[in-house]
PDB file of C-alpha atoms in Angstrom:
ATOM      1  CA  UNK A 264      -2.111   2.998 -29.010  1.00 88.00           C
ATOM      2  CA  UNK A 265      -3.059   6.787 -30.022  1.00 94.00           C
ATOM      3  CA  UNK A 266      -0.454   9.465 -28.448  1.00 96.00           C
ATOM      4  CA  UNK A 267      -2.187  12.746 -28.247  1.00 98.00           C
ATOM      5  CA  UNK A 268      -0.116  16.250 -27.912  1.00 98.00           C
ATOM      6  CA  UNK A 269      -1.315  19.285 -26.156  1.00 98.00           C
ATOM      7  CA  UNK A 270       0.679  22.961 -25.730  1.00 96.00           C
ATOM      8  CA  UNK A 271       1.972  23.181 -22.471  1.00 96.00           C
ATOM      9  CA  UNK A 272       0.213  26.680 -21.810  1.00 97.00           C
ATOM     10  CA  UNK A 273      -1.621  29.528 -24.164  1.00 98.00           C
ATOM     11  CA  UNK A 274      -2.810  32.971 -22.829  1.00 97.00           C
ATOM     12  CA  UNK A 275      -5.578  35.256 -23.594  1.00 97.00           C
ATOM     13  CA  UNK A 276      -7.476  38.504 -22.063  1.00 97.00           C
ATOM     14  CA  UNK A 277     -10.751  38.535 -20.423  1.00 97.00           C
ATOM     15  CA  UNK A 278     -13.514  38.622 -22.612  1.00 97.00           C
ATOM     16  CA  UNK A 279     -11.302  37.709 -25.493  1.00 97.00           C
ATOM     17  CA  UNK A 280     -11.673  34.513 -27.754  1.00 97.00           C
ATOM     18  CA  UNK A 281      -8.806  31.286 -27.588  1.00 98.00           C
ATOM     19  CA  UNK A 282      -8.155  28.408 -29.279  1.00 98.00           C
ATOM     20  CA  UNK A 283      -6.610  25.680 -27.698  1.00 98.00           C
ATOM     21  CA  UNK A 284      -5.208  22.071 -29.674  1.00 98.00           C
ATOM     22  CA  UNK A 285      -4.906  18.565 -29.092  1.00 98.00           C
ATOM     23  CA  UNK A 286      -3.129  16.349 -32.120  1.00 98.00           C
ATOM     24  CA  UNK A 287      -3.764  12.727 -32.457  1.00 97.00           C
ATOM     25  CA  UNK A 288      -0.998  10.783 -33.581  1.00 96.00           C
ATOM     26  CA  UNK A 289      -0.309   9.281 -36.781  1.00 94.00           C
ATOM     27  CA  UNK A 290      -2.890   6.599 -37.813  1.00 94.00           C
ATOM     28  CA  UNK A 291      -5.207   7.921 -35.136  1.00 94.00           C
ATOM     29  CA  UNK A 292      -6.713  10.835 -36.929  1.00 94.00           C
ATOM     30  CA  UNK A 293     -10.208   9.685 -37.109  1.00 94.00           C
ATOM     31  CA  UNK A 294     -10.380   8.793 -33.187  1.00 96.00           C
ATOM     32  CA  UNK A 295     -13.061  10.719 -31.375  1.00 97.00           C
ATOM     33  CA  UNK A 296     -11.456  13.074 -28.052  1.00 98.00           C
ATOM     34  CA  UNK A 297     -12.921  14.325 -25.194  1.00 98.00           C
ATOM     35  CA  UNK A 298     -12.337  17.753 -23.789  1.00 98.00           C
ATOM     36  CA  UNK A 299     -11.795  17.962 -19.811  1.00 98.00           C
ATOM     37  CA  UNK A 300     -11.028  21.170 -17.919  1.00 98.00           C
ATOM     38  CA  UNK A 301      -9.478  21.076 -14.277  1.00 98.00           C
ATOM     39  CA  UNK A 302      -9.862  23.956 -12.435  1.00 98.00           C
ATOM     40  CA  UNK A 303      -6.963  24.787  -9.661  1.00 96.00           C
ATOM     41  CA  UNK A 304      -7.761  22.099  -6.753  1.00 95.00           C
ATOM     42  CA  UNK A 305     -10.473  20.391  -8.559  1.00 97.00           C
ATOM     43  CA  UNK A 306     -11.474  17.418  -9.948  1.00 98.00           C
ATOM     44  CA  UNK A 307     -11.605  17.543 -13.522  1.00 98.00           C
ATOM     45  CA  UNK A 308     -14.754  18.386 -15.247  1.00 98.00           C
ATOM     46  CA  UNK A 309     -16.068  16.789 -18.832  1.00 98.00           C
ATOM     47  CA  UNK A 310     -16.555  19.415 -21.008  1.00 98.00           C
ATOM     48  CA  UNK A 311     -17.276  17.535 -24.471  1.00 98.00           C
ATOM     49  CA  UNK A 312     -16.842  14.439 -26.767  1.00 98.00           C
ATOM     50  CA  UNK A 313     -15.588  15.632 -30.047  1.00 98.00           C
ATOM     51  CA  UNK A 314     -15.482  13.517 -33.365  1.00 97.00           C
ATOM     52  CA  UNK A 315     -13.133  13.802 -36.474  1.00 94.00           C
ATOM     53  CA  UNK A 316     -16.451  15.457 -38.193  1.00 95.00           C
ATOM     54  CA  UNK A 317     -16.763  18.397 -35.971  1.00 95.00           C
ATOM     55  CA  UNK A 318     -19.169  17.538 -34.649  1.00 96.00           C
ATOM     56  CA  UNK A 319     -19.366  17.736 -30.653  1.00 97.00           C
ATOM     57  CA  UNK A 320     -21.749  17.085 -27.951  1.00 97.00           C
ATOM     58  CA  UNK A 321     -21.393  18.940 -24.236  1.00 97.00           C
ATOM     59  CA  UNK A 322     -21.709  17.748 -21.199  1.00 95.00           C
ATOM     60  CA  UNK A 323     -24.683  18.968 -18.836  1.00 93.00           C
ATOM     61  CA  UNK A 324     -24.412  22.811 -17.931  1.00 95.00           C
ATOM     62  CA  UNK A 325     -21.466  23.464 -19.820  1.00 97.00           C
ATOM     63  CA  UNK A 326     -21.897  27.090 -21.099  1.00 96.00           C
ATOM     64  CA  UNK A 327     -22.428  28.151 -24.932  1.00 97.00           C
ATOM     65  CA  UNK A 328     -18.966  29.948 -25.115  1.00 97.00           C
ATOM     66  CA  UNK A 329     -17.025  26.712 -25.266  1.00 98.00           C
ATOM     67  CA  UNK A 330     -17.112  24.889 -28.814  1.00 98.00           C
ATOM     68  CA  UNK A 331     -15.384  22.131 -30.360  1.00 98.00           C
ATOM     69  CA  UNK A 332     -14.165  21.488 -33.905  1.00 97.00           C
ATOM     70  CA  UNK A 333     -11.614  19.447 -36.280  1.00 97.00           C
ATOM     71  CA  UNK A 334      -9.150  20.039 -39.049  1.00 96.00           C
ATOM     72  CA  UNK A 335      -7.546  16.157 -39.784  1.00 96.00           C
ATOM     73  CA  UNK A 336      -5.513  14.925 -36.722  1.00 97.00           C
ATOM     74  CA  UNK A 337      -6.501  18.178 -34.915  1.00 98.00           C
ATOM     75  CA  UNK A 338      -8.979  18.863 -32.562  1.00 98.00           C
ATOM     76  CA  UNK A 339      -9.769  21.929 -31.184  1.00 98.00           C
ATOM     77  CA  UNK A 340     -11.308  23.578 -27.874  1.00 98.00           C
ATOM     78  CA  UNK A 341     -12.482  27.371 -28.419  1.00 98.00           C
ATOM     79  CA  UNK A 342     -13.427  28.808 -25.666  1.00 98.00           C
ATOM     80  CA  UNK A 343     -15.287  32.616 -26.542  1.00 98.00           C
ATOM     81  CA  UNK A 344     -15.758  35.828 -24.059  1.00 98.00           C
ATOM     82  CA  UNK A 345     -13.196  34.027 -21.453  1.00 98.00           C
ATOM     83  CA  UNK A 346     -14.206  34.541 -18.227  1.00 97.00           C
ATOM     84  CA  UNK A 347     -11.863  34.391 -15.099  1.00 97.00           C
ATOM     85  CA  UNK A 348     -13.447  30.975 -14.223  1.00 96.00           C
ATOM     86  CA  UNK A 349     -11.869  29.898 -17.138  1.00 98.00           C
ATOM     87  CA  UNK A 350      -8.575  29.833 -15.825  1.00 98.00           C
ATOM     88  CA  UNK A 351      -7.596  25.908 -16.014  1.00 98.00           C
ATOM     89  CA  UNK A 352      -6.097  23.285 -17.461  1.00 98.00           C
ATOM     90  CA  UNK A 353      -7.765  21.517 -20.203  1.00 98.00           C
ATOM     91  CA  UNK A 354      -7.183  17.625 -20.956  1.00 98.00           C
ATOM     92  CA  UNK A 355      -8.139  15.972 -23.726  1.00 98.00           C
ATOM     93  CA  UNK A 356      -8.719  12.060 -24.001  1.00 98.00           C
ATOM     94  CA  UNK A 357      -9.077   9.621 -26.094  1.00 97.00           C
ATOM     95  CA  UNK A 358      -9.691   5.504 -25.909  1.00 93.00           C
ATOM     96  CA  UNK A 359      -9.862   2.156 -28.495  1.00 88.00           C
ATOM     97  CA  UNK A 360     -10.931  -0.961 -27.067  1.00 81.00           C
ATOM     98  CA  UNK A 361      -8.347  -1.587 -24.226  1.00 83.00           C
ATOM     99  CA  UNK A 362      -6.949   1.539 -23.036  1.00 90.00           C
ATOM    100  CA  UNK A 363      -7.345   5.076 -22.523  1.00 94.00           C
ATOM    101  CA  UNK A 364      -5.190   8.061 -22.638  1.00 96.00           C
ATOM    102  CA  UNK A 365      -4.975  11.486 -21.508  1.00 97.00           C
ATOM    103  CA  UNK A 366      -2.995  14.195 -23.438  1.00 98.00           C
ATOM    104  CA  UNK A 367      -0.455  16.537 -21.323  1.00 98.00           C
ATOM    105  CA  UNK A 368      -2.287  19.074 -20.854  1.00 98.00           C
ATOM    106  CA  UNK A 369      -2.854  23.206 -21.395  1.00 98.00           C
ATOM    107  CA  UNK A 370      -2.774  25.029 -18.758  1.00 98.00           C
ATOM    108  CA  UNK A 371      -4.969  28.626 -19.926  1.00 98.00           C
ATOM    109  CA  UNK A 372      -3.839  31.863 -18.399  1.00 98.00           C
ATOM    110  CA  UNK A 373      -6.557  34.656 -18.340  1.00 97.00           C
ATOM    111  CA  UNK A 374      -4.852  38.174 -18.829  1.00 94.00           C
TER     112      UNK A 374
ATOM    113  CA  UNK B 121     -27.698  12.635 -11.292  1.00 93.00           C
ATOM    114  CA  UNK B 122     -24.771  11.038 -11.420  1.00 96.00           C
ATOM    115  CA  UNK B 123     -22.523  10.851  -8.261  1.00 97.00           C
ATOM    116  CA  UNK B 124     -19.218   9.205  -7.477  1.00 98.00           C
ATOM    117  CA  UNK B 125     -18.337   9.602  -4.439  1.00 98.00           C
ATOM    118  CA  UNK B 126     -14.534   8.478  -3.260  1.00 98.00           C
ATOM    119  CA  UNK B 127     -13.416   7.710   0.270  1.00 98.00           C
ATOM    120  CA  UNK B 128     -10.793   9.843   2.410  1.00 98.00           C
ATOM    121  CA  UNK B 129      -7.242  10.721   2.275  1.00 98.00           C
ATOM    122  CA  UNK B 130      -4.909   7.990   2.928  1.00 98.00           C
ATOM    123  CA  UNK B 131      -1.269   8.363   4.492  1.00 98.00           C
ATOM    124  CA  UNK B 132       1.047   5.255   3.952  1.00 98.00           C
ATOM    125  CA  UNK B 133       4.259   4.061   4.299  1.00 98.00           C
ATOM    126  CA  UNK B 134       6.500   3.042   1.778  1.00 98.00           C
ATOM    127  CA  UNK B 135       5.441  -1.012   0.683  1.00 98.00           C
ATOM    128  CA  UNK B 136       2.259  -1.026   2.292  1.00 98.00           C
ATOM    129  CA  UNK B 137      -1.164  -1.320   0.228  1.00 98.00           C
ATOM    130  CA  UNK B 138      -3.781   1.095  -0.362  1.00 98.00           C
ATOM    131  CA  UNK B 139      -7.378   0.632  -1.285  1.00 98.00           C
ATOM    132  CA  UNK B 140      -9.588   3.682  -2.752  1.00 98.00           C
ATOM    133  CA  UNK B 141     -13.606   2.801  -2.739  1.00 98.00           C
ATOM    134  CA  UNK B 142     -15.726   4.745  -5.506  1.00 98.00           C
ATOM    135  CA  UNK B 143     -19.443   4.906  -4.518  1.00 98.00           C
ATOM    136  CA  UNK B 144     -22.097   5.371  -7.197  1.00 98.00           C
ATOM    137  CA  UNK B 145     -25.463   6.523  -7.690  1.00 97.00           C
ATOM    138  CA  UNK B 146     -27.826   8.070 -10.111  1.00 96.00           C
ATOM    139  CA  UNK B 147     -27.849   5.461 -12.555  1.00 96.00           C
ATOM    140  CA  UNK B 148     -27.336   1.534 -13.171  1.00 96.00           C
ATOM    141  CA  UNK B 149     -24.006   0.452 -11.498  1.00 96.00           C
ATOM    142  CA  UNK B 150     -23.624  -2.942 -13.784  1.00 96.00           C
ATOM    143  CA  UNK B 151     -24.292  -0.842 -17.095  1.00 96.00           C
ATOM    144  CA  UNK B 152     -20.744   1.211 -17.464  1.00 95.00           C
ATOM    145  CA  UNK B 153     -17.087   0.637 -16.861  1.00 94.00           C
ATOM    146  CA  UNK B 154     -15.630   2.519 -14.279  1.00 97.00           C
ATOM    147  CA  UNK B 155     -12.312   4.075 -14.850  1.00 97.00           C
ATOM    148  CA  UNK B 156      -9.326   5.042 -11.855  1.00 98.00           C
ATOM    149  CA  UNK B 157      -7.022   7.488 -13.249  1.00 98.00           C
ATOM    150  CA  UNK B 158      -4.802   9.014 -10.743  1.00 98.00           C
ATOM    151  CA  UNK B 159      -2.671  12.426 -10.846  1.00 98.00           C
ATOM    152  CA  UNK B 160       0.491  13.022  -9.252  1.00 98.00           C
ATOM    153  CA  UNK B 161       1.298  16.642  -7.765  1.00 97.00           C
ATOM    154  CA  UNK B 162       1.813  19.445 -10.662  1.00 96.00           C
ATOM    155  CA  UNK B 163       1.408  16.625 -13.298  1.00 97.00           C
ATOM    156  CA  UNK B 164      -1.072  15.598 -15.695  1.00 97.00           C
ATOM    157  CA  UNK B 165      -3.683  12.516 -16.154  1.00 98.00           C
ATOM    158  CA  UNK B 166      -2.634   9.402 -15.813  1.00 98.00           C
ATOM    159  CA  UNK B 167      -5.381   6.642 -16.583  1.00 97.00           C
ATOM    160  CA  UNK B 168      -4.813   3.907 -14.591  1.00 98.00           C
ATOM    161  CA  UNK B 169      -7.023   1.296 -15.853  1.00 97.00           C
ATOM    162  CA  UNK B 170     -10.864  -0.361 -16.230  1.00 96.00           C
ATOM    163  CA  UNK B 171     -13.442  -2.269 -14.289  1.00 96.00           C
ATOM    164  CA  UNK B 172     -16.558  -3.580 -16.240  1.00 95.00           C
ATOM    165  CA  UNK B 173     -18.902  -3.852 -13.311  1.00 95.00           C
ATOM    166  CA  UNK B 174     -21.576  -5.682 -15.392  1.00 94.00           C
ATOM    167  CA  UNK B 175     -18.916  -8.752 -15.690  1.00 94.00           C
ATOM    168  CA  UNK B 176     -15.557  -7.835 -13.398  1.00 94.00           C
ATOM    169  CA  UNK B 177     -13.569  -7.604 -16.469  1.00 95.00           C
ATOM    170  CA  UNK B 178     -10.612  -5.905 -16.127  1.00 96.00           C
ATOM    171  CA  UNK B 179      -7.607  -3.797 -18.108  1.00 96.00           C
ATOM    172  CA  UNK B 180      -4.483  -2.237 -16.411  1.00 96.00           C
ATOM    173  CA  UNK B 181      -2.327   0.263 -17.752  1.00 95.00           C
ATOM    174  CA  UNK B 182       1.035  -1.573 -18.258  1.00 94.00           C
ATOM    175  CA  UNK B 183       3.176  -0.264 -15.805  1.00 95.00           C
ATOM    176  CA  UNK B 184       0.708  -0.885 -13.090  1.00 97.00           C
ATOM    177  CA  UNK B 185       0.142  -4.353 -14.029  1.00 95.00           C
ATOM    178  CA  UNK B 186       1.135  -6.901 -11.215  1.00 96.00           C
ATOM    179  CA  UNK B 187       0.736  -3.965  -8.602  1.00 98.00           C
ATOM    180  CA  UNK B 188      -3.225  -2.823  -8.944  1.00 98.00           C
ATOM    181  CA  UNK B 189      -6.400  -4.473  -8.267  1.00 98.00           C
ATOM    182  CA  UNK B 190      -9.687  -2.759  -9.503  1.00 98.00           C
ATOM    183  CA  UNK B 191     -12.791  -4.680  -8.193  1.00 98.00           C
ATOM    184  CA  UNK B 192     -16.622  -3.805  -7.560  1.00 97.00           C
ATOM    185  CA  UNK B 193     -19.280  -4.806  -5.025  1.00 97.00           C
ATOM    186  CA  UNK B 194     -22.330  -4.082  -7.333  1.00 96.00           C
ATOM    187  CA  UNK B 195     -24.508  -5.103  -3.822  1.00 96.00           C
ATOM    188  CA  UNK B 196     -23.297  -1.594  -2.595  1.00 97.00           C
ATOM    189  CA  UNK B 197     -22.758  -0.223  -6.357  1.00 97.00           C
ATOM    190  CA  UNK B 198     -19.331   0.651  -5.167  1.00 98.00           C
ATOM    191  CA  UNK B 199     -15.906   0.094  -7.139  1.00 98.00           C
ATOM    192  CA  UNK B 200     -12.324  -0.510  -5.617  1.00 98.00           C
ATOM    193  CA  UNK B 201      -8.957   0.085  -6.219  1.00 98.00           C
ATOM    194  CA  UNK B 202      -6.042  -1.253  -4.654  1.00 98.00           C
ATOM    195  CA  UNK B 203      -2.671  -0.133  -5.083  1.00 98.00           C
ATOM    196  CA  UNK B 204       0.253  -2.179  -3.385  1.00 98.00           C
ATOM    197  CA  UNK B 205       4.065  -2.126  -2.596  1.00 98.00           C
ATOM    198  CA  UNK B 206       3.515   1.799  -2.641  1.00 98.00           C
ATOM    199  CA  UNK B 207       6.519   3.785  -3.524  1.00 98.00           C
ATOM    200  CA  UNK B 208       6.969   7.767  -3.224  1.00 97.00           C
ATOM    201  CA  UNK B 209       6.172   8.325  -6.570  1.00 97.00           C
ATOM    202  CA  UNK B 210       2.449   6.603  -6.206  1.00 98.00           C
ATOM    203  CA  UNK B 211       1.508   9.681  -3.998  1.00 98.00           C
ATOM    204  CA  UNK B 212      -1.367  11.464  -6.175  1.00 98.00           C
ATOM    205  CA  UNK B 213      -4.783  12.442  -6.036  1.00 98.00           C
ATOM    206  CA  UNK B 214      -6.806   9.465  -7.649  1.00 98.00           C
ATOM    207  CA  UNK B 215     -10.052   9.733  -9.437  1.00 98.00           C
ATOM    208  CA  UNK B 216     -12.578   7.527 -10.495  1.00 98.00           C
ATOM    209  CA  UNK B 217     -14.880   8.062 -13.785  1.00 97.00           C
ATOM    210  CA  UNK B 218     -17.827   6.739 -15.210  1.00 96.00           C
ATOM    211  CA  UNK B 219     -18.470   7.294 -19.056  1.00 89.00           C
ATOM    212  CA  UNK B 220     -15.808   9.082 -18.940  1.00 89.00           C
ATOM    213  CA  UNK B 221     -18.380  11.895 -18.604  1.00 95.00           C
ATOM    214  CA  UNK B 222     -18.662  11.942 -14.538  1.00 97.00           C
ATOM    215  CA  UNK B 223     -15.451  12.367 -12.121  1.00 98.00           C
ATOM    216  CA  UNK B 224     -15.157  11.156  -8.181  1.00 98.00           C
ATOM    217  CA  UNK B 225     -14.201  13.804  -5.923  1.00 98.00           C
ATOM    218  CA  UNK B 226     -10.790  12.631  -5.417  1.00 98.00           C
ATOM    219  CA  UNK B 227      -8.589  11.051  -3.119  1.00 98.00           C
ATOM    220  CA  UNK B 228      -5.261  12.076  -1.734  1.00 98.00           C
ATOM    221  CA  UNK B 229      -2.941   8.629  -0.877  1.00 98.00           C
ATOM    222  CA  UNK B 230       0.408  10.220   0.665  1.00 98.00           C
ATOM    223  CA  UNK B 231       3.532   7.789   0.588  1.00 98.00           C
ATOM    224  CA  UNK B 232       5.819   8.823   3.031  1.00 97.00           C
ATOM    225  CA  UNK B 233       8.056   7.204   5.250  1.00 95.00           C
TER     226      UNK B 233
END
């Protein structure tokens, strides 16, 4: 069963760029992730499904400033121009045939 | 558009059972799994496990197994979960998902003597 591994926080200023991580564990590199962000008292919202390529496909309405990529085990979650709204956390998720699991989470501070 | 919509908040004492309905709309009930993953206060996701409502097929997380039920009228296109001999630490906000794309409002079960 994959493990994945989030930071337990990052910062950044408004209108700045960040970069936030999740790390698959070893023999799961290739597994595809999803990126969920939970705003404070909210449910969480899908934000994208991101393969080992790169290559990522958003969810409906979710805004041109948030981006996925991959380096190996890593995937990553850039979110550009950060808005106040963009204060969250951010899950990401992944699944094989039986189970599914959820990273711990980054909660994003906007400065 | 997609729509899961959960019942209310639940209050219950320690032992009893609990049992969280998931209503859906916007698309073919018996075509996806349906997914309950539940969060406990200040923590993170916790999936709990799956329903296949084309076929009732199920898959619980391990440490739930023996405690959770996860069923589906597909009459009413609504999914279940039941949670029983509740403890403190089952008190959470739990979601259901579809796709994993499309979140339930949420649903607050208190355990509290």
């Amino acid at each position: 069963q994959p493990v994945l591994t989030q930071s337990s926080s990052a910062s950044a200023s408004l209108g700045s760029s960040v970069k936030l991580t999740c790390t698959l564990s070893s023999g799961h590199s290739g597994y595809i992730i999803a990126w969920h962000q939970q705003q404070p008292g909210k449910a969480p919202r899908y934000l994208m499904k991101l393969e080992g390529s790169g290559s990522y496909n958003k969810g409906s309405g979710v805004p041109d400033r948030f981006s996925g990529s991959s380096s190996g085990a890593d995937r990553y979650l850039t979110i550009s121009n950060l808005q106040s709204e963009d204060e969250a956390d951010y899950y990401c998720e992944t699944w094989d045939s039986n189970t599914r699991v959820f990273g711990g989470g980054t909660k994003l501070t906007v400065l | 558009q997609v729509q899961l919509v959960q019942s209310g908040a639940e209050v219950k004492k320690p032992g009893a059972s609990v049992k969280v309905s998931c209503k859906a709309s916007g698309y073919t009930f018996t075509s996806y799994d349906i997914s309950w993953v539940r969060q406990a206060p200040g923590q993170g996701l916790e999936w709990m496990g799956w329903i296949s409502a084309n076929n009732g097929n199920t898959n619980y997380a391990q440490k739930l197994q023996g405690r959770v039920t996860m069923t589906t009228d597909t009459s009413t296109s609504t999914a279940y979960m039941e949670l029983r001999s509740l403890r403190s630490d089952d008190t959470a906000v739990y979601y259901c998902s579809v796709r994993g794309t499309h979140w339930g409002q949420g649903t607050l079960v208190t355990v509290s003597s």
